[in-house]
Amino acid sequence: MSTETLMRVSNLKKYFPIRKGVLRRVAGHVKAVDDVSFQIRQGETLGMVGESGCGKSTTGRSIIRLIEPTAGSVKYRTAGQEEEITHFNKTQMKAFRQRVQMVFQDPFSSLDPRMSVRDTVSEPLFVHRMGSQKERTEQVKELLQTVGLSVTHLNRFPHQFSGGQRQRIGIARALALRPELIICDEAVSALDVSVQAQILNLLQDLQSEFGLTYMFIAHDLSVIDYISDRIVVMYLGKIVEVATKQQLYDNPSHPYTEALLGAIPIGEKRVGEGKRLLLGGTVPSPANPPPGCTFHTRCPYAADICRQKEPVLESVANSGDHQAACHFTTELELKSFYDFSQVDRSGA
Amino acid sequence: MEPTNVQLRSDHGFEDEATETVLSQRTVRFRRFRRNRLAVAAVIVLAVLYLVMVAFPEFFSNHFYQTHHADYVYAPPQIPRFVDEEGTFHLRPFVYPITSELDMETFNWVYTTDTSQRNHIYFFTRGYSYDLLGLFPTDIHFFGLEDPEQPLFLFGTDRLGRDVFSRILFGGRVSLTVGLVGVFLTIIIGSFMGTMSGYFSGPIDNAVQRLAEVLMSFPSIPLWAALGAALPSGWTPLQNFFAISVILSLRNWTGLARELRGKVLSFRESEYTLAAKCVGASHLHIIVRHMIPNSMSHIIVISTLSIPFMILAETSLSFLGLGIQPPSTSWGVLLQAAQQVNVVLEQPWLLLPGIFVVIAVLSFNFLGDGIRDALDPYSS
Amino acid sequence: MTEPNRLVEVNDLEVVFDTVEGRTHAVNGVSFSMDAGETVGIVGESGCGKSVMSLAMLQLVPRPHGKIARGSIIYYQRGKAVEITKLNPTGKAMRALRGNEMAMIFQEPMTSLNPVYTIGEQIMEVLRLHQKMDNTRAKQRAIEMLEKVGVPDAAQRVEEYPHQFSGGMRQRAMIAMALSCTPNLLVADEPTTALDVTIEAQILELLAELQRDINMAVLFISHDLKVIGEIADRVIVMYAGWVVEEAMREDIFQNPQHPYTRSLLAAIPRIGRRERLVSIPGRVPSLSQLPPGCFFAPRCPAATDQCRREEPQVFTVNQGHTVKCWNYWDKEVQKTS
């Protein structure tokens, strides 16, 4: 894996207006994504994790302008040169779409129920006027085989497939344009465990085969751990921690990350009662985030400074790869995942 | 794209497609529809109505609908019988001939039945000449008397002595087709407006919705009256007919447009639309390939349910004298004859066209409900 | 041979649904029992019949398409056996049990809370109905219950409507409602699936705590083995309407016998584990087109001809651990006999 940056996101913001009253006047904003900066490196899998409403999906869609970001810059490296995506016109955007594709969460709504597998998978080729109809069908057949489906499925419709098969169709569609970067938005969340493993393995194989770069958005920390190289943790529209997989699970540097690790179910009896860290309260509304550090309302370590001053994302001691947004990164001794999952097997 | 040659590792798990057969969506829908007895009955009734009235009214009528029988004004229906006055059974149905006489006190025609003579009804007899389907000249009719000049008025006659049965068949041709033509226009206008409105929200949506609201808030009868009255009097019945279809659909599209707007709004938010945008598809592509095919079933259901409205609207307009103009006829024109109370009292058979309106309207409603339930069992 | 502590006994239960595609067996001859105060987890993938199983426990199988075709569910009401499947689902006797002695919570609390009544009114309704409490006492108890499930400012929030509650708070309110009559049995159908992981941890902790308080038995249904492992004493693994394995939690995780249970465990990504996930080929069969023999045979790495032909018997591994698999018979039973 090279360390070359493929996509550089800086100060990205996406605010959704809240309209009220008869005149639909803007009464405020939901800050779905609030000043987010990160990079995606060539060939890596960047995991993005967070609870519902933390803005991870909005981030994924904003960086490829499926929804227009409110502010910020997204630079994408093409032929050694970084280009600003947010300034692209329609034609440039259409060309850019060939480079970055997306796999969606819901295997039921992400395929048009009225379109056969052939039409769905060849749609990208059709839109970009690639090849004749016959050539496109040939390519669809290859793609289906690549994702583990049979060519006999060509003329079937989505309702005739299981959730896992539909997700394969969605992956085939994303691969059709031979993209460099694929954004997987909760791509395995809706699948059964056994099928989820199939899809995760498939995604890994495709990555090594085609040299793909992934941005993998999920709420399940076990899945994120399995597939990612680096992980971005989001909370309430902001990035709270960026780390390699190893660093994140062994040595979390943000109390929220610690809480997430402590909440992962492990399916075994833990040692002692207090081993599991329980986070109080619920996520505040992104329309009205608390001042200072947005996590202070639930943070067990919150001090006065947290309620007043917003922490910035800074490198954690002597590691450029590890960043956290907390006033007490250096002071706190946070538990690792392994501290939480010490299990008692004596009873077995 | 060069050929891809991925050596798949076995633990992707090919999902075996041969293990089960999945019923196609069409089969499931068809089965669901067939279980709805009312809807199936409606299909049969409508098929008969359209076959008899729209395709072959000349064949099924024994008198031409515009022929005046001066001797038989306001003749009551002659009911076909199998058993005569003496109680003898006859295999072939027959009617008794009738003779009219003017009652000089009330100036009403009084009919007496001549039971001494039986006029047998024959099938595939010769009658007046016509062109079958407008193409093949013939004079064969489904039924009639041996002597076509003899009266056989199954549903009686009107004030000019015209056979009401034949007039209902020919009136049905207009009434049943005005619904179809009107609905066709409604679909075109409604689908376009609804899809645009739902897909491009914002100013376009606002404009379409406000236009629909304005149209819907006009009282319909006066609006039609005004538009109907504006039709040039010199137009042929055919031109009149089309003009009325257009007038009806100009207001009727609003319902379809509103319903479609809601659907398209939800389709627009679905992930497959997002996926299409993600591959760089244009708005036109998304509308033509995703929005419209997905709306199709709604369009079909809504249209089926609005045909009866069209039939009723045509009937109302013609009943008020604003729609189809004599000598062409429609169920509404026929019902015009039953506007006075004394007609209802003394010549109740003139209300028979109304029964056909009810049958047609109910059938279309049942059919529409059946299709809707078959397409979407979860909406109720 | 009834155990003194026995609360529920399910015997050879079969639930069928009539659909356009024909008759499907959602639950196909399931037997298990629960003791008072015990937590039993049912785990399985979508379409394995676990949700239908939970509905059947309270006679809530949707009619007229679904019905209990065979078998019995016996509930011991203060030592007296009540045959639930014989009760009229909408009758008085069933309604007196449901909500009072047996309660249920669902995945999506919004569907079981009425949006036009306040949370308080809905809890009070249950209390008035089953415990014949008057308004003042019912309200007091509602506030008490909300406090107990960890809703802050319960006295104020009791006046709020469901939409004013967040997802986790709604699930808490649902639990408060379900537990307001101190039931002996709580059926929880994927109660944490729609929740975020930190909230899920809170709810699991809360359930365990309340259970200890009132000595209630919990039937916990989930697709997630790891969540089941956090809460259940005993685990039932379901596949295509069958119970394929039943054992104490430790046995399921340390000593799984059924190939399906083993595959499930190997398919879950675990933090820190770097090896490739083992996936189960194929997919869960459609309940209307089940294969002959063992339903898992088409996906099973160890399937033999016998598996493809005959339905497996249930074998006992050791006390409280049973498995429905021919391979186990081949391996163990034959060896010893």
PDB file of C-alpha atoms in Angstrom, chain C residues 70-312:
ATOM      1  CA  ARG C  70     -49.756 -28.427  15.736  1.00  0.00           C
ATOM      2  CA  GLY C  71     -48.151 -28.715  19.132  1.00  0.00           C
ATOM      3  CA  SER C  72     -48.682 -26.934  22.408  1.00  0.00           C
ATOM      4  CA  ILE C  73     -47.369 -24.098  24.522  1.00  0.00           C
ATOM      5  CA  ILE C  74     -47.930 -24.698  28.203  1.00  0.00           C
ATOM      6  CA  TYR C  75     -47.584 -21.777  30.576  1.00  0.00           C
ATOM      7  CA  TYR C  76     -47.462 -22.499  34.297  1.00  0.00           C
ATOM      8  CA  GLN C  77     -49.578 -19.874  35.998  1.00  0.00           C
ATOM      9  CA  ARG C  78     -48.730 -20.148  39.695  1.00  0.00           C
ATOM     10  CA  GLY C  79     -48.071 -23.849  39.274  1.00  0.00           C
ATOM     11  CA  LYS C  80     -51.245 -24.437  37.243  1.00  0.00           C
ATOM     12  CA  ALA C  81     -50.674 -25.499  33.636  1.00  0.00           C
ATOM     13  CA  VAL C  82     -52.402 -23.299  31.044  1.00  0.00           C
ATOM     14  CA  GLU C  83     -52.459 -24.545  27.476  1.00  0.00           C
ATOM     15  CA  ILE C  84     -51.940 -21.311  25.552  1.00  0.00           C
ATOM     16  CA  THR C  85     -52.580 -22.734  22.097  1.00  0.00           C
ATOM     17  CA  LYS C  86     -56.070 -23.777  23.230  1.00  0.00           C
ATOM     18  CA  LEU C  87     -57.026 -20.256  24.304  1.00  0.00           C
ATOM     19  CA  ASN C  88     -58.919 -17.973  21.985  1.00  0.00           C
ATOM     20  CA  PRO C  89     -56.270 -15.455  20.816  1.00  0.00           C
ATOM     21  CA  THR C  90     -58.668 -12.558  21.344  1.00  0.00           C
ATOM     22  CA  GLY C  91     -60.511 -14.079  24.270  1.00  0.00           C
ATOM     23  CA  LYS C  92     -60.625 -12.870  27.825  1.00  0.00           C
ATOM     24  CA  ALA C  93     -58.298 -15.491  29.275  1.00  0.00           C
ATOM     25  CA  MET C  94     -55.553 -14.714  26.741  1.00  0.00           C
ATOM     26  CA  ARG C  95     -55.925 -10.972  27.187  1.00  0.00           C
ATOM     27  CA  ALA C  96     -55.632 -11.386  30.942  1.00  0.00           C
ATOM     28  CA  LEU C  97     -52.323 -13.188  30.452  1.00  0.00           C
ATOM     29  CA  ARG C  98     -50.946 -10.932  27.753  1.00  0.00           C
ATOM     30  CA  GLY C  99     -49.537  -7.700  29.072  1.00  0.00           C
ATOM     31  CA  ASN C 100     -50.023  -8.879  32.624  1.00  0.00           C
ATOM     32  CA  GLU C 101     -48.118 -12.119  33.098  1.00  0.00           C
ATOM     33  CA  MET C 102     -46.500 -12.227  29.688  1.00  0.00           C
ATOM     34  CA  ALA C 103     -45.220  -9.107  27.996  1.00  0.00           C
ATOM     35  CA  MET C 104     -43.494  -8.415  24.721  1.00  0.00           C
ATOM     36  CA  ILE C 105     -41.129  -5.771  23.374  1.00  0.00           C
ATOM     37  CA  PHE C 106     -40.338  -5.264  19.723  1.00  0.00           C
ATOM     38  CA  GLN C 107     -37.513  -4.098  17.510  1.00  0.00           C
ATOM     39  CA  GLU C 108     -39.154  -0.831  16.584  1.00  0.00           C
ATOM     40  CA  PRO C 109     -40.806   0.723  19.621  1.00  0.00           C
ATOM     41  CA  MET C 110     -42.499   3.358  17.460  1.00  0.00           C
ATOM     42  CA  THR C 111     -44.809   0.715  15.977  1.00  0.00           C
ATOM     43  CA  SER C 112     -46.077  -0.389  19.365  1.00  0.00           C
ATOM     44  CA  LEU C 113     -46.413   3.037  20.940  1.00  0.00           C
ATOM     45  CA  ASN C 114     -49.474   5.012  19.941  1.00  0.00           C
ATOM     46  CA  PRO C 115     -48.319   8.432  18.706  1.00  0.00           C
ATOM     47  CA  VAL C 116     -51.449  10.277  19.861  1.00  0.00           C
ATOM     48  CA  TYR C 117     -51.191   9.356  23.546  1.00  0.00           C
ATOM     49  CA  THR C 118     -48.504  10.424  25.980  1.00  0.00           C
ATOM     50  CA  ILE C 119     -46.069   7.827  27.248  1.00  0.00           C
ATOM     51  CA  GLY C 120     -47.663   8.117  30.688  1.00  0.00           C
ATOM     52  CA  GLU C 121     -51.184   7.533  29.421  1.00  0.00           C
ATOM     53  CA  GLN C 122     -50.073   4.391  27.644  1.00  0.00           C
ATOM     54  CA  ILE C 123     -48.400   2.901  30.709  1.00  0.00           C
ATOM     55  CA  MET C 124     -51.391   3.895  32.851  1.00  0.00           C
ATOM     56  CA  GLU C 125     -53.734   2.196  30.400  1.00  0.00           C
ATOM     57  CA  VAL C 126     -51.979  -1.133  30.953  1.00  0.00           C
ATOM     58  CA  LEU C 127     -52.089  -0.713  34.709  1.00  0.00           C
ATOM     59  CA  ARG C 128     -55.766   0.256  34.770  1.00  0.00           C
ATOM     60  CA  LEU C 129     -56.619  -2.703  32.557  1.00  0.00           C
ATOM     61  CA  HIS C 130     -54.725  -5.431  34.365  1.00  0.00           C
ATOM     62  CA  GLN C 131     -54.171  -4.183  37.885  1.00  0.00           C
ATOM     63  CA  LYS C 132     -57.428  -2.211  38.229  1.00  0.00           C
ATOM     64  CA  MET C 133     -55.481   0.768  39.550  1.00  0.00           C
ATOM     65  CA  ASP C 134     -57.099   4.186  39.769  1.00  0.00           C
ATOM     66  CA  ASN C 135     -55.635   7.141  37.903  1.00  0.00           C
ATOM     67  CA  THR C 136     -53.516   8.596  40.687  1.00  0.00           C
ATOM     68  CA  ARG C 137     -51.900   5.324  41.614  1.00  0.00           C
ATOM     69  CA  ALA C 138     -51.398   4.331  38.002  1.00  0.00           C
ATOM     70  CA  LYS C 139     -49.659   7.612  37.282  1.00  0.00           C
ATOM     71  CA  GLN C 140     -47.450   7.222  40.298  1.00  0.00           C
ATOM     72  CA  ARG C 141     -46.518   3.747  39.176  1.00  0.00           C
ATOM     73  CA  ALA C 142     -45.870   4.957  35.598  1.00  0.00           C
ATOM     74  CA  ILE C 143     -43.390   7.536  36.870  1.00  0.00           C
ATOM     75  CA  GLU C 144     -41.820   4.900  39.092  1.00  0.00           C
ATOM     76  CA  MET C 145     -41.431   2.558  36.148  1.00  0.00           C
ATOM     77  CA  LEU C 146     -39.894   5.233  33.928  1.00  0.00           C
ATOM     78  CA  GLU C 147     -37.410   6.050  36.663  1.00  0.00           C
ATOM     79  CA  LYS C 148     -36.607   2.403  36.995  1.00  0.00           C
ATOM     80  CA  VAL C 149     -35.767   2.047  33.308  1.00  0.00           C
ATOM     81  CA  GLY C 150     -33.548   5.110  33.498  1.00  0.00           C
ATOM     82  CA  VAL C 151     -35.628   7.817  31.858  1.00  0.00           C
ATOM     83  CA  PRO C 152     -34.328  11.092  33.337  1.00  0.00           C
ATOM     84  CA  ASP C 153     -36.896  13.588  34.682  1.00  0.00           C
ATOM     85  CA  ALA C 154     -39.542  10.870  34.639  1.00  0.00           C
ATOM     86  CA  ALA C 155     -42.143  13.063  36.325  1.00  0.00           C
ATOM     87  CA  GLN C 156     -42.028  15.480  33.386  1.00  0.00           C
ATOM     88  CA  ARG C 157     -41.378  13.094  30.583  1.00  0.00           C
ATOM     89  CA  VAL C 158     -44.399  11.015  31.538  1.00  0.00           C
ATOM     90  CA  GLU C 159     -46.441  13.799  29.920  1.00  0.00           C
ATOM     91  CA  GLU C 160     -44.516  13.665  26.649  1.00  0.00           C
ATOM     92  CA  TYR C 161     -45.460  11.958  23.399  1.00  0.00           C
ATOM     93  CA  PRO C 162     -43.491   9.104  21.804  1.00  0.00           C
ATOM     94  CA  HIS C 163     -42.048  11.352  19.072  1.00  0.00           C
ATOM     95  CA  GLN C 164     -40.401  13.503  21.729  1.00  0.00           C
ATOM     96  CA  PHE C 165     -38.376  10.488  22.880  1.00  0.00           C
ATOM     97  CA  SER C 166     -35.162   9.369  21.173  1.00  0.00           C
ATOM     98  CA  GLY C 167     -34.818   5.790  19.905  1.00  0.00           C
ATOM     99  CA  GLY C 168     -33.132   4.528  23.034  1.00  0.00           C
ATOM    100  CA  MET C 169     -35.564   6.369  25.323  1.00  0.00           C
ATOM    101  CA  ARG C 170     -38.511   4.957  23.380  1.00  0.00           C
ATOM    102  CA  GLN C 171     -37.171   1.451  23.864  1.00  0.00           C
ATOM    103  CA  ARG C 172     -36.862   2.243  27.575  1.00  0.00           C
ATOM    104  CA  ALA C 173     -40.454   3.471  27.644  1.00  0.00           C
ATOM    105  CA  MET C 174     -41.542   0.274  25.916  1.00  0.00           C
ATOM    106  CA  ILE C 175     -39.723  -1.771  28.513  1.00  0.00           C
ATOM    107  CA  ALA C 176     -41.327   0.285  31.268  1.00  0.00           C
ATOM    108  CA  MET C 177     -44.734  -0.414  29.761  1.00  0.00           C
ATOM    109  CA  ALA C 178     -44.008  -4.121  29.341  1.00  0.00           C
ATOM    110  CA  LEU C 179     -42.718  -4.472  32.880  1.00  0.00           C
ATOM    111  CA  SER C 180     -45.306  -2.276  34.616  1.00  0.00           C
ATOM    112  CA  CYS C 181     -47.352  -5.326  35.664  1.00  0.00           C
ATOM    113  CA  THR C 182     -44.224  -7.265  36.723  1.00  0.00           C
ATOM    114  CA  PRO C 183     -44.690 -10.082  34.212  1.00  0.00           C
ATOM    115  CA  ASN C 184     -43.237 -13.539  34.717  1.00  0.00           C
ATOM    116  CA  LEU C 185     -42.226 -13.826  31.094  1.00  0.00           C
ATOM    117  CA  LEU C 186     -40.848 -11.150  28.787  1.00  0.00           C
ATOM    118  CA  VAL C 187     -40.553 -11.917  25.089  1.00  0.00           C
ATOM    119  CA  ALA C 188     -38.050  -9.527  23.512  1.00  0.00           C
ATOM    120  CA  ASP C 189     -37.944  -9.632  19.712  1.00  0.00           C
ATOM    121  CA  GLU C 190     -34.703  -7.985  18.521  1.00  0.00           C
ATOM    122  CA  PRO C 191     -35.096  -5.171  21.065  1.00  0.00           C
ATOM    123  CA  THR C 192     -31.682  -3.664  20.392  1.00  0.00           C
ATOM    124  CA  THR C 193     -31.268  -4.215  16.662  1.00  0.00           C
ATOM    125  CA  ALA C 194     -32.379  -0.714  15.701  1.00  0.00           C
ATOM    126  CA  LEU C 195     -30.214   0.934  18.336  1.00  0.00           C
ATOM    127  CA  ASP C 196     -26.698   2.278  18.299  1.00  0.00           C
ATOM    128  CA  VAL C 197     -24.045   0.217  19.964  1.00  0.00           C
ATOM    129  CA  THR C 198     -23.676   2.443  23.033  1.00  0.00           C
ATOM    130  CA  ILE C 199     -27.451   2.514  23.518  1.00  0.00           C
ATOM    131  CA  GLU C 200     -27.633  -1.220  22.929  1.00  0.00           C
ATOM    132  CA  ALA C 201     -25.189  -1.767  25.763  1.00  0.00           C
ATOM    133  CA  GLN C 202     -27.355   0.392  28.027  1.00  0.00           C
ATOM    134  CA  ILE C 203     -30.531  -1.524  27.194  1.00  0.00           C
ATOM    135  CA  LEU C 204     -28.920  -4.939  27.633  1.00  0.00           C
ATOM    136  CA  GLU C 205     -27.577  -3.880  31.014  1.00  0.00           C
ATOM    137  CA  LEU C 206     -30.984  -2.529  31.982  1.00  0.00           C
ATOM    138  CA  LEU C 207     -32.789  -5.727  31.004  1.00  0.00           C
ATOM    139  CA  ALA C 208     -30.368  -7.868  32.984  1.00  0.00           C
ATOM    140  CA  GLU C 209     -30.770  -5.634  36.022  1.00  0.00           C
ATOM    141  CA  LEU C 210     -34.566  -5.555  35.932  1.00  0.00           C
ATOM    142  CA  GLN C 211     -34.660  -9.278  35.443  1.00  0.00           C
ATOM    143  CA  ARG C 212     -32.695  -9.838  38.589  1.00  0.00           C
ATOM    144  CA  ASP C 213     -35.028  -7.459  40.446  1.00  0.00           C
ATOM    145  CA  ILE C 214     -38.316  -9.141  39.615  1.00  0.00           C
ATOM    146  CA  ASN C 215     -37.128 -12.655  38.802  1.00  0.00           C
ATOM    147  CA  MET C 216     -38.666 -12.614  35.344  1.00  0.00           C
ATOM    148  CA  ALA C 217     -37.882 -15.053  32.552  1.00  0.00           C
ATOM    149  CA  VAL C 218     -36.766 -13.495  29.275  1.00  0.00           C
ATOM    150  CA  LEU C 219     -37.011 -14.997  25.828  1.00  0.00           C
ATOM    151  CA  PHE C 220     -34.533 -12.889  23.874  1.00  0.00           C
ATOM    152  CA  ILE C 221     -34.632 -13.122  20.105  1.00  0.00           C
ATOM    153  CA  SER C 222     -31.788 -11.794  17.990  1.00  0.00           C
ATOM    154  CA  HIS C 223     -29.885 -12.401  14.789  1.00  0.00           C
ATOM    155  CA  ASP C 224     -26.684 -11.413  16.554  1.00  0.00           C
ATOM    156  CA  LEU C 225     -24.924 -14.254  18.359  1.00  0.00           C
ATOM    157  CA  LYS C 226     -22.698 -11.819  20.189  1.00  0.00           C
ATOM    158  CA  VAL C 227     -25.646  -9.944  21.681  1.00  0.00           C
ATOM    159  CA  ILE C 228     -27.282 -13.244  22.632  1.00  0.00           C
ATOM    160  CA  GLY C 229     -24.027 -14.243  24.280  1.00  0.00           C
ATOM    161  CA  GLU C 230     -24.067 -11.088  26.395  1.00  0.00           C
ATOM    162  CA  ILE C 231     -27.458 -11.760  27.918  1.00  0.00           C
ATOM    163  CA  ALA C 232     -28.654 -15.358  27.582  1.00  0.00           C
ATOM    164  CA  ASP C 233     -28.067 -18.276  29.964  1.00  0.00           C
ATOM    165  CA  ARG C 234     -29.197 -20.757  27.385  1.00  0.00           C
ATOM    166  CA  VAL C 235     -29.104 -20.417  23.597  1.00  0.00           C
ATOM    167  CA  ILE C 236     -31.388 -21.939  20.977  1.00  0.00           C
ATOM    168  CA  VAL C 237     -30.128 -21.846  17.402  1.00  0.00           C
ATOM    169  CA  MET C 238     -32.873 -21.879  14.779  1.00  0.00           C
ATOM    170  CA  TYR C 239     -32.589 -22.609  11.081  1.00  0.00           C
ATOM    171  CA  ALA C 240     -35.487 -22.715   8.594  1.00  0.00           C
ATOM    172  CA  GLY C 241     -38.074 -23.302  11.306  1.00  0.00           C
ATOM    173  CA  TRP C 242     -36.097 -25.956  13.176  1.00  0.00           C
ATOM    174  CA  VAL C 243     -34.166 -25.837  16.407  1.00  0.00           C
ATOM    175  CA  VAL C 244     -30.810 -27.174  15.230  1.00  0.00           C
ATOM    176  CA  GLU C 245     -28.935 -26.793  18.473  1.00  0.00           C
ATOM    177  CA  GLU C 246     -29.715 -25.924  22.050  1.00  0.00           C
ATOM    178  CA  ALA C 247     -27.175 -25.533  24.800  1.00  0.00           C
ATOM    179  CA  MET C 248     -25.935 -23.410  27.652  1.00  0.00           C
ATOM    180  CA  ARG C 249     -24.208 -20.266  26.467  1.00  0.00           C
ATOM    181  CA  GLU C 250     -20.696 -21.541  27.202  1.00  0.00           C
ATOM    182  CA  ASP C 251     -21.335 -24.736  25.259  1.00  0.00           C
ATOM    183  CA  ILE C 252     -22.631 -22.876  22.235  1.00  0.00           C
ATOM    184  CA  PHE C 253     -19.543 -20.683  22.132  1.00  0.00           C
ATOM    185  CA  GLN C 254     -16.895 -23.158  23.257  1.00  0.00           C
ATOM    186  CA  ASN C 255     -18.243 -26.476  22.080  1.00  0.00           C
ATOM    187  CA  PRO C 256     -20.687 -25.983  19.194  1.00  0.00           C
ATOM    188  CA  GLN C 257     -21.808 -29.240  17.618  1.00  0.00           C
ATOM    189  CA  HIS C 258     -24.034 -28.317  14.702  1.00  0.00           C
ATOM    190  CA  PRO C 259     -22.201 -27.310  11.512  1.00  0.00           C
ATOM    191  CA  TYR C 260     -24.517 -24.324  11.209  1.00  0.00           C
ATOM    192  CA  THR C 261     -23.657 -23.014  14.680  1.00  0.00           C
ATOM    193  CA  ARG C 262     -19.997 -23.500  13.929  1.00  0.00           C
ATOM    194  CA  SER C 263     -20.240 -21.642  10.650  1.00  0.00           C
ATOM    195  CA  LEU C 264     -22.163 -18.807  12.269  1.00  0.00           C
ATOM    196  CA  LEU C 265     -19.440 -18.396  14.855  1.00  0.00           C
ATOM    197  CA  ALA C 266     -16.752 -18.462  12.203  1.00  0.00           C
ATOM    198  CA  ALA C 267     -18.597 -15.948  10.031  1.00  0.00           C
ATOM    199  CA  ILE C 268     -18.715 -13.194  12.640  1.00  0.00           C
ATOM    200  CA  PRO C 269     -15.856 -10.726  12.384  1.00  0.00           C
ATOM    201  CA  ARG C 270     -14.136 -10.499  15.745  1.00  0.00           C
ATOM    202  CA  ILE C 271     -11.905  -7.690  16.730  1.00  0.00           C
ATOM    203  CA  GLY C 272      -8.263  -8.575  16.613  1.00  0.00           C
ATOM    204  CA  ARG C 273      -8.828 -11.725  14.644  1.00  0.00           C
ATOM    205  CA  ARG C 274      -7.029 -11.394  11.341  1.00  0.00           C
ATOM    206  CA  GLU C 275      -7.837 -14.620   9.562  1.00  0.00           C
ATOM    207  CA  ARG C 276     -10.286 -14.664   6.692  1.00  0.00           C
ATOM    208  CA  LEU C 277     -13.931 -15.015   7.593  1.00  0.00           C
ATOM    209  CA  VAL C 278     -15.518 -18.364   6.930  1.00  0.00           C
ATOM    210  CA  SER C 279     -18.693 -17.864   4.993  1.00  0.00           C
ATOM    211  CA  ILE C 280     -21.569 -20.248   4.559  1.00  0.00           C
ATOM    212  CA  PRO C 281     -22.142 -20.850   0.859  1.00  0.00           C
ATOM    213  CA  GLY C 282     -25.617 -20.367  -0.552  1.00  0.00           C
ATOM    214  CA  ARG C 283     -28.441 -18.766   1.297  1.00  0.00           C
ATOM    215  CA  VAL C 284     -31.184 -19.415   3.780  1.00  0.00           C
ATOM    216  CA  PRO C 285     -33.753 -21.557   1.948  1.00  0.00           C
ATOM    217  CA  SER C 286     -37.173 -20.157   1.186  1.00  0.00           C
ATOM    218  CA  LEU C 287     -39.678 -21.596   3.635  1.00  0.00           C
ATOM    219  CA  SER C 288     -42.020 -22.560   0.825  1.00  0.00           C
ATOM    220  CA  GLN C 289     -39.373 -24.609  -0.972  1.00  0.00           C
ATOM    221  CA  LEU C 290     -37.430 -26.532   1.602  1.00  0.00           C
ATOM    222  CA  PRO C 291     -34.965 -29.212   0.540  1.00  0.00           C
ATOM    223  CA  PRO C 292     -35.614 -32.843   1.481  1.00  0.00           C
ATOM    224  CA  GLY C 293     -33.756 -34.301   4.432  1.00  0.00           C
ATOM    225  CA  CYS C 294     -31.853 -31.827   6.562  1.00  0.00           C
ATOM    226  CA  PHE C 295     -32.724 -28.238   5.631  1.00  0.00           C
ATOM    227  CA  PHE C 296     -29.104 -27.235   6.114  1.00  0.00           C
ATOM    228  CA  ALA C 297     -27.670 -30.019   3.969  1.00  0.00           C
ATOM    229  CA  PRO C 298     -27.345 -27.945   0.740  1.00  0.00           C
ATOM    230  CA  ARG C 299     -25.070 -25.495   2.553  1.00  0.00           C
ATOM    231  CA  CYS C 300     -23.401 -27.915   4.913  1.00  0.00           C
ATOM    232  CA  PRO C 301     -19.714 -28.763   4.351  1.00  0.00           C
ATOM    233  CA  ALA C 302     -20.186 -32.148   6.027  1.00  0.00           C
ATOM    234  CA  ALA C 303     -23.447 -33.248   4.422  1.00  0.00           C
ATOM    235  CA  THR C 304     -23.774 -36.931   3.573  1.00  0.00           C
ATOM    236  CA  ASP C 305     -26.341 -38.784   1.489  1.00  0.00           C
ATOM    237  CA  GLN C 306     -28.288 -39.519   4.621  1.00  0.00           C
ATOM    238  CA  CYS C 307     -28.475 -35.789   5.379  1.00  0.00           C
ATOM    239  CA  ARG C 308     -29.926 -35.116   1.962  1.00  0.00           C
ATOM    240  CA  ARG C 309     -32.511 -37.849   2.409  1.00  0.00           C
ATOM    241  CA  GLU C 310     -33.721 -38.018   5.986  1.00  0.00           C
ATOM    242  CA  GLU C 311     -34.652 -35.437   8.555  1.00  0.00           C
ATOM    243  CA  PRO C 312     -32.046 -35.640  11.346  1.00  0.00           C
TER     244      PRO C 312
END
